[in-house]
mmCIF file of C-alpha atoms in Angstrom:
data_model
loop_
_atom_site.group_PDB
_atom_site.id
_atom_site.type_symbol
_atom_site.label_atom_id
_atom_site.label_comp_id
_atom_site.label_asym_id
_atom_site.label_seq_id
_atom_site.Cartn_x
_atom_site.Cartn_y
_atom_site.Cartn_z
ATOM 1 C CA MET A 17 -20.573 44.110 23.248
ATOM 2 C CA ALA A 18 -18.807 47.079 21.441
ATOM 3 C CA LEU A 19 -14.745 44.584 21.509
ATOM 4 C CA ALA A 20 -16.637 42.073 20.201
ATOM 5 C CA GLY A 21 -18.262 44.300 17.335
ATOM 6 C CA THR A 22 -14.274 45.646 16.774
ATOM 7 C CA ALA A 23 -12.842 42.472 16.507
ATOM 8 C CA ALA A 24 -15.496 41.068 13.784
ATOM 9 C CA HIS A 25 -14.889 43.321 11.302
ATOM 10 C CA ALA A 26 -10.899 43.776 11.803
ATOM 11 C CA PRO A 27 -9.139 44.057 9.156
ATOM 12 C CA GLU A 28 -7.843 40.544 7.669
ATOM 13 C CA HIS A 29 -4.193 41.456 7.814
ATOM 14 C CA VAL A 30 -5.008 41.992 11.548
ATOM 15 C CA VAL A 31 -7.314 38.923 12.423
ATOM 16 C CA HIS A 32 -3.825 36.846 10.101
ATOM 17 C CA ASP A 33 -1.001 38.636 12.932
ATOM 18 C CA LYS A 34 -2.660 37.622 15.687
ATOM 19 C CA ALA A 35 -3.030 34.235 13.998
ATOM 20 C CA LYS A 36 0.873 34.478 13.848
ATOM 21 C CA MET A 37 1.478 36.013 17.382
ATOM 22 C CA LYS A 38 -0.439 33.158 18.834
ATOM 23 C CA LEU A 39 1.541 31.086 17.482
ATOM 24 C CA VAL A 40 5.333 32.313 17.936
ATOM 25 C CA GLY A 41 4.024 32.997 20.875
ATOM 26 C CA LEU A 42 3.347 29.050 21.717
ATOM 27 C CA TRP A 43 7.508 28.717 19.902
ATOM 28 C CA LEU A 44 8.914 31.126 22.319
ATOM 29 C CA PHE A 45 6.821 29.065 25.632
ATOM 30 C CA PHE A 46 8.344 25.408 23.473
ATOM 31 C CA PHE A 47 12.411 27.483 23.809
ATOM 32 C CA SER A 48 11.388 28.739 27.485
ATOM 33 C CA GLU A 49 10.922 24.324 28.293
ATOM 34 C CA SER A 50 13.404 23.298 26.448
ATOM 35 C CA VAL A 51 15.234 24.884 28.513
ATOM 36 C CA LEU A 52 14.489 23.273 31.243
ATOM 37 C CA PHE A 53 14.447 20.115 30.267
ATOM 38 C CA GLY A 54 17.974 21.248 28.201
ATOM 39 C CA LEU A 55 18.628 21.810 32.047
ATOM 40 C CA LEU A 56 17.491 18.499 32.854
ATOM 41 C CA LEU A 57 19.449 16.429 30.176
ATOM 42 C CA SER A 58 22.852 18.027 30.759
ATOM 43 C CA ALA A 59 22.303 17.052 34.511
ATOM 44 C CA ARG A 60 21.781 13.514 33.231
ATOM 45 C CA PHE A 61 25.935 13.646 31.318
ATOM 46 C CA TYR A 62 27.371 15.497 33.588
ATOM 47 C CA LEU A 63 26.644 11.937 35.392
ATOM 48 C CA GLU A 64 27.683 10.353 32.327
ATOM 49 C CA ARG A 65 30.423 8.211 34.216
ATOM 50 C CA ILE A 66 27.665 7.213 37.284
ATOM 51 C CA ASN A 67 26.381 3.203 36.766
ATOM 52 C CA ARG A 68 23.198 3.125 35.610
ATOM 53 C CA GLU A 69 20.849 0.967 37.203
ATOM 54 C CA GLU A 70 19.213 -1.279 35.843
ATOM 55 C CA VAL A 71 15.695 0.134 33.782
ATOM 56 C CA ASP A 72 13.092 -1.611 31.750
ATOM 57 C CA GLN A 73 14.199 -2.003 28.835
ATOM 58 C CA LEU A 74 11.021 -3.336 27.238
ATOM 59 C CA LEU A 75 8.802 -1.153 28.970
ATOM 60 C CA GLY A 76 11.105 1.533 27.911
ATOM 61 C CA LEU A 77 10.274 0.603 24.229
ATOM 62 C CA GLY A 78 6.659 -0.178 24.685
ATOM 63 C CA ILE A 79 5.832 3.377 26.037
ATOM 64 C CA THR A 80 8.250 5.129 23.665
ATOM 65 C CA CYS A 81 6.292 3.283 21.136
ATOM 66 C CA VAL A 82 3.590 4.483 22.693
ATOM 67 C CA LEU A 83 4.117 7.968 22.802
ATOM 68 C CA LEU A 84 5.200 8.577 19.504
ATOM 69 C CA LEU A 85 1.755 6.499 18.080
ATOM 70 C CA SER A 86 0.525 9.376 19.836
ATOM 71 C CA SER A 87 1.446 12.095 18.557
ATOM 72 C CA VAL A 88 1.047 10.267 14.947
ATOM 73 C CA THR A 89 -3.717 10.989 16.560
ATOM 74 C CA ALA A 90 -2.688 14.018 17.591
ATOM 75 C CA PHE A 91 -1.354 15.119 14.134
ATOM 76 C CA THR A 92 -4.560 13.083 12.305
ATOM 77 C CA ALA A 93 -7.132 14.585 14.817
ATOM 78 C CA GLU A 94 -5.780 18.239 13.791
ATOM 79 C CA THR A 95 -5.217 17.766 10.087
ATOM 80 C CA ALA A 96 -9.404 16.300 10.544
ATOM 81 C CA ILE A 97 -10.188 19.172 11.771
ATOM 82 C CA GLU A 98 -8.688 21.487 9.516
ATOM 83 C CA HIS A 99 -10.349 20.116 6.525
ATOM 84 C CA ASP A 100 -13.603 20.622 8.772
ATOM 85 C CA ARG A 101 -13.842 16.222 9.451
ATOM 86 C CA ARG A 102 -14.948 17.117 13.350
ATOM 87 C CA LYS A 103 -15.938 13.328 13.751
ATOM 88 C CA LEU A 104 -12.831 11.769 12.930
ATOM 89 C CA ALA A 105 -10.933 14.887 14.749
ATOM 90 C CA GLY A 106 -13.249 14.365 17.854
ATOM 91 C CA TRP A 107 -12.058 10.160 17.438
ATOM 92 C CA MET A 108 -8.473 10.907 17.717
ATOM 93 C CA LEU A 109 -8.069 13.577 20.367
ATOM 94 C CA VAL A 110 -10.213 10.016 21.818
ATOM 95 C CA VAL A 111 -7.591 7.912 21.059
ATOM 96 C CA THR A 112 -4.861 10.150 21.629
ATOM 97 C CA ILE A 113 -5.733 10.583 25.108
ATOM 98 C CA LEU A 114 -6.314 6.999 25.841
ATOM 99 C CA LEU A 115 -2.018 6.429 24.649
ATOM 100 C CA GLY A 116 -1.587 9.611 26.830
ATOM 101 C CA THR A 117 -3.083 7.639 30.162
ATOM 102 C CA GLY A 118 -1.106 4.347 28.986
ATOM 103 C CA PHE A 119 2.050 6.487 28.552
ATOM 104 C CA ALA A 120 1.478 7.867 32.405
ATOM 105 C CA CYS A 121 0.669 4.552 33.533
ATOM 106 C CA GLY A 122 3.897 2.912 31.666
ATOM 107 C CA VAL A 123 6.696 5.017 33.839
ATOM 108 C CA GLY A 124 3.719 5.456 36.630
ATOM 109 C CA PHE A 125 4.194 0.685 36.829
ATOM 110 C CA GLU A 126 8.659 1.813 35.969
ATOM 111 C CA TRP A 127 8.039 3.870 39.100
ATOM 112 C CA GLY A 128 6.323 0.976 41.080
ATOM 113 C CA THR A 129 8.889 -1.442 40.606
ATOM 114 C CA ALA A 130 12.323 0.735 39.807
ATOM 115 C CA HIS A 131 15.027 -1.671 41.928
ATOM 116 C CA PHE A 132 17.272 1.904 42.461
ATOM 117 C CA SER A 133 15.702 4.289 44.801
ATOM 118 C CA LYS A 134 15.737 8.283 45.329
ATOM 119 C CA GLU A 135 18.899 8.733 47.272
ATOM 120 C CA GLN A 136 21.260 7.195 44.379
ATOM 121 C CA ALA A 137 22.776 9.030 41.230
ATOM 122 C CA PHE A 138 21.040 7.813 38.921
ATOM 123 C CA GLY A 139 18.252 7.122 41.202
ATOM 124 C CA SER A 140 17.368 11.249 41.775
ATOM 125 C CA ILE A 141 18.333 12.068 37.730
ATOM 126 C CA PHE A 142 15.699 9.053 36.561
ATOM 127 C CA PHE A 143 13.470 10.095 38.469
ATOM 128 C CA THR A 144 13.777 13.825 38.611
ATOM 129 C CA MET A 145 13.410 13.277 34.296
ATOM 130 C CA THR A 146 10.586 11.212 34.309
ATOM 131 C CA GLY A 147 8.828 12.898 36.894
ATOM 132 C CA ILE A 148 8.800 16.974 35.592
ATOM 133 C CA HIS A 149 7.921 15.031 31.986
ATOM 134 C CA ALA A 150 4.739 13.164 32.636
ATOM 135 C CA ALA A 151 4.107 16.183 34.802
ATOM 136 C CA HIS A 152 4.145 17.599 31.115
ATOM 137 C CA VAL A 153 2.199 14.660 29.837
ATOM 138 C CA ILE A 154 -0.659 14.799 32.678
ATOM 139 C CA SER A 155 -0.956 18.276 31.622
ATOM 140 C CA GLY A 156 -1.652 17.323 27.730
ATOM 141 C CA ILE A 157 -3.753 15.171 28.686
ATOM 142 C CA GLY A 158 -5.579 17.989 30.280
ATOM 143 C CA LEU A 159 -5.632 19.936 27.811
ATOM 144 C CA LEU A 160 -6.785 17.161 24.820
ATOM 145 C CA VAL A 161 -9.888 16.408 26.931
ATOM 146 C CA LEU A 162 -10.426 20.625 28.069
ATOM 147 C CA THR A 163 -10.363 20.147 23.674
ATOM 148 C CA TRP A 164 -12.338 17.030 23.159
ATOM 149 C CA PHE A 165 -15.114 18.849 25.400
ATOM 150 C CA GLN A 166 -15.245 22.347 23.247
ATOM 151 C CA LEU A 167 -15.031 19.719 20.432
ATOM 152 C CA ALA A 168 -18.048 17.837 21.682
ATOM 153 C CA ARG A 169 -20.045 21.211 22.226
ATOM 154 C CA GLY A 170 -19.611 21.811 17.710
ATOM 155 C CA ARG A 171 -16.915 24.506 19.329
ATOM 156 C CA PHE A 172 -14.323 24.227 16.427
ATOM 157 C CA SER A 173 -15.006 24.218 12.287
ATOM 158 C CA GLY A 174 -12.173 24.368 9.096
ATOM 159 C CA LYS A 175 -11.515 27.572 9.696
ATOM 160 C CA ASP A 176 -11.157 27.710 13.524
ATOM 161 C CA HIS A 177 -8.786 25.242 15.803
ATOM 162 C CA TRP A 178 -6.622 26.897 16.842
ATOM 163 C CA PRO A 179 -7.628 25.951 20.577
ATOM 164 C CA VAL A 180 -7.127 21.699 18.843
ATOM 165 C CA SER A 181 -3.458 23.748 16.640
ATOM 166 C CA GLY A 182 -2.282 24.576 20.090
ATOM 167 C CA THR A 183 -2.988 21.893 22.304
ATOM 168 C CA VAL A 184 -2.203 19.260 19.475
ATOM 169 C CA MET A 185 1.002 21.068 18.699
ATOM 170 C CA TYR A 186 2.248 20.547 22.750
ATOM 171 C CA TRP A 187 1.559 17.460 22.735
ATOM 172 C CA HIS A 188 4.170 17.307 20.419
ATOM 173 C CA PHE A 189 6.957 18.896 21.719
ATOM 174 C CA VAL A 190 6.074 16.913 24.545
ATOM 175 C CA ASP A 191 6.996 13.568 22.543
ATOM 176 C CA VAL A 192 9.302 15.496 21.198
ATOM 177 C CA VAL A 193 11.543 15.593 24.892
ATOM 178 C CA TRP A 194 11.194 12.101 25.195
ATOM 179 C CA VAL A 195 12.589 10.998 22.013
ATOM 180 C CA PHE A 196 15.955 12.957 23.834
ATOM 181 C CA PHE A 197 15.007 11.655 27.358
ATOM 182 C CA TYR A 198 14.004 8.074 26.458
ATOM 183 C CA PRO A 199 17.559 6.860 25.195
ATOM 184 C CA ALA A 200 19.661 9.249 28.213
ATOM 185 C CA LEU A 201 17.586 7.625 30.586
ATOM 186 C CA TYR A 202 17.478 4.512 28.978
ATOM 187 C CA LEU A 203 19.951 3.543 26.464
ATOM 188 C CA VAL A 204 23.291 5.508 27.263
ATOM 189 C CA LYS A 205 24.966 3.707 29.692
ATOM 190 C CA MET B 6 -11.950 12.493 1.237
ATOM 191 C CA THR B 7 -9.977 15.807 -0.305
ATOM 192 C CA ASP B 8 -6.749 14.921 -2.316
ATOM 193 C CA ALA B 9 -5.016 17.708 0.208
ATOM 194 C CA PHE B 10 -6.944 15.658 2.991
ATOM 195 C CA ARG B 11 -5.467 12.439 1.771
ATOM 196 C CA ASN B 12 -2.843 13.921 0.796
ATOM 197 C CA ALA B 13 -1.809 15.170 4.472
ATOM 198 C CA LEU B 14 -2.789 11.696 5.860
ATOM 199 C CA ARG B 15 -0.530 9.774 3.517
ATOM 200 C CA ILE B 16 2.331 12.100 5.174
ATOM 201 C CA GLY B 17 1.319 12.050 8.555
ATOM 202 C CA GLY B 18 1.305 8.272 7.816
ATOM 203 C CA LEU B 19 4.588 7.744 6.256
ATOM 204 C CA VAL B 20 6.038 9.804 9.332
ATOM 205 C CA ALA B 21 4.983 7.120 11.459
ATOM 206 C CA VAL B 22 6.600 4.529 9.857
ATOM 207 C CA VAL B 23 10.371 6.359 10.314
ATOM 208 C CA LEU B 24 9.144 6.894 13.794
ATOM 209 C CA ALA B 25 8.284 2.975 14.204
ATOM 210 C CA PHE B 26 11.720 2.329 11.701
ATOM 211 C CA VAL B 27 14.546 4.466 13.113
ATOM 212 C CA THR B 28 12.625 3.739 16.992
ATOM 213 C CA VAL B 29 13.684 0.125 16.767
ATOM 214 C CA VAL B 30 16.912 0.392 15.149
ATOM 215 C CA GLU B 31 18.110 2.706 18.002
ATOM 216 C CA TYR B 32 17.263 -0.107 20.111
ATOM 217 C CA VAL B 33 18.690 -2.183 18.332
ATOM 218 C CA PHE B 34 22.115 -0.364 17.979
ATOM 219 C CA ALA B 35 21.962 0.576 21.804
ATOM 220 C CA VAL B 36 21.254 -2.942 22.462
ATOM 221 C CA ASN B 37 24.460 -4.235 20.462
ATOM 222 C CA VAL B 38 26.947 -1.753 19.810
ATOM 223 C CA ASP B 39 29.595 -1.713 22.342
ATOM 224 C CA SER B 40 31.826 1.017 22.063
ATOM 225 C CA ASP B 41 30.190 3.702 24.694
ATOM 226 C CA GLN B 42 31.114 7.140 21.909
ATOM 227 C CA VAL B 43 30.255 5.047 18.817
ATOM 228 C CA ARG B 44 26.886 4.522 21.185
ATOM 229 C CA PHE B 45 26.222 7.925 22.759
ATOM 230 C CA VAL B 46 26.778 9.723 18.624
ATOM 231 C CA GLY B 47 24.644 6.882 17.413
ATOM 232 C CA LEU B 48 21.699 7.651 20.036
ATOM 233 C CA ALA B 49 21.900 11.287 19.381
ATOM 234 C CA LEU B 50 21.741 10.954 15.160
ATOM 235 C CA ALA B 51 18.257 9.545 15.698
ATOM 236 C CA ALA B 52 16.822 11.050 18.132
ATOM 237 C CA ILE B 53 18.268 14.542 16.213
ATOM 238 C CA ALA B 54 16.507 13.313 13.205
ATOM 239 C CA LYS B 55 13.484 11.848 14.983
ATOM 240 C CA SER B 56 12.597 16.036 16.311
ATOM 241 C CA TRP B 57 13.042 17.310 13.337
ATOM 242 C CA LEU B 58 10.451 14.924 11.343
ATOM 243 C CA ILE B 59 8.054 15.689 14.161
ATOM 244 C CA VAL B 60 9.534 19.371 14.376
ATOM 245 C CA TYR B 61 8.835 20.198 10.913
ATOM 246 C CA PHE B 62 5.408 17.766 9.391
ATOM 247 C CA PHE B 63 3.710 17.641 12.634
ATOM 248 C CA MET B 64 4.103 20.645 14.204
ATOM 249 C CA HIS B 65 4.255 22.790 10.680
ATOM 250 C CA VAL B 66 7.331 25.185 11.789
ATOM 251 C CA TYR B 67 7.642 26.274 8.914
ATOM 252 C CA ARG B 68 4.267 28.182 9.620
ATOM 253 C CA VAL B 69 6.608 30.694 11.511
ATOM 254 C CA TRP B 70 8.211 32.402 8.954
ATOM 255 C CA ARG B 71 5.841 31.495 6.170
ATOM 256 C CA ALA B 72 4.512 35.081 4.658
ATOM 257 C CA GLU B 73 1.321 35.822 5.375
ATOM 258 C CA ALA B 74 -1.425 36.533 1.898
ATOM 259 C CA HIS B 75 -2.935 39.124 2.615
#
């Protein structure tokens, strides 16, 4: 109670500093994640001279468009809650969850129908990269669902929406990773 | 609907159109270009452009170093 009272009466600059610290912390987390994904990309290009196995190009393009579209709906959700449009934010979060689920299902379909195995060099790096990325997509969907539940219970407003912003930023980061993974796995020969 | 909200949505829509356009161009380019080096450079440029659009307009990276108004 004493702590809650202290926070409620904290000077405005302290509140600003805390918000800034959360933001910087999230970006540091993205940086550390970038190292992991960068290493996977470098492994892919270290194996550049191997023959790329046949992948489903239309499926790759399709799931890429779905993930990019989900970033747009996530952006709309964040913008809506910043302007106190809770209903629109809720719907956009639902659409983002559905699109993310569609992307994960597409990756699962690609895994199920792939004509190469994990014992081959390309198969090994393909399943590792798409698997780790899909794990991030699934955790992002989990965060979006939690955020939606909190929003539905009246938790957020135009002045207090950090959890929505943080979750949406994480979703965008997962999208940025795929922006590099898609050409590396599907388009570069 | 306030002007600020409308402007934010307009920017988001514009970025979405550019992302879709670059993605389609990237695919057509990769399928039709024979040179491995040219294809690699083109795809790398497209990926950097797309990621910058997302990081700047959707993730608001500029907010990290923007001075807070106390």
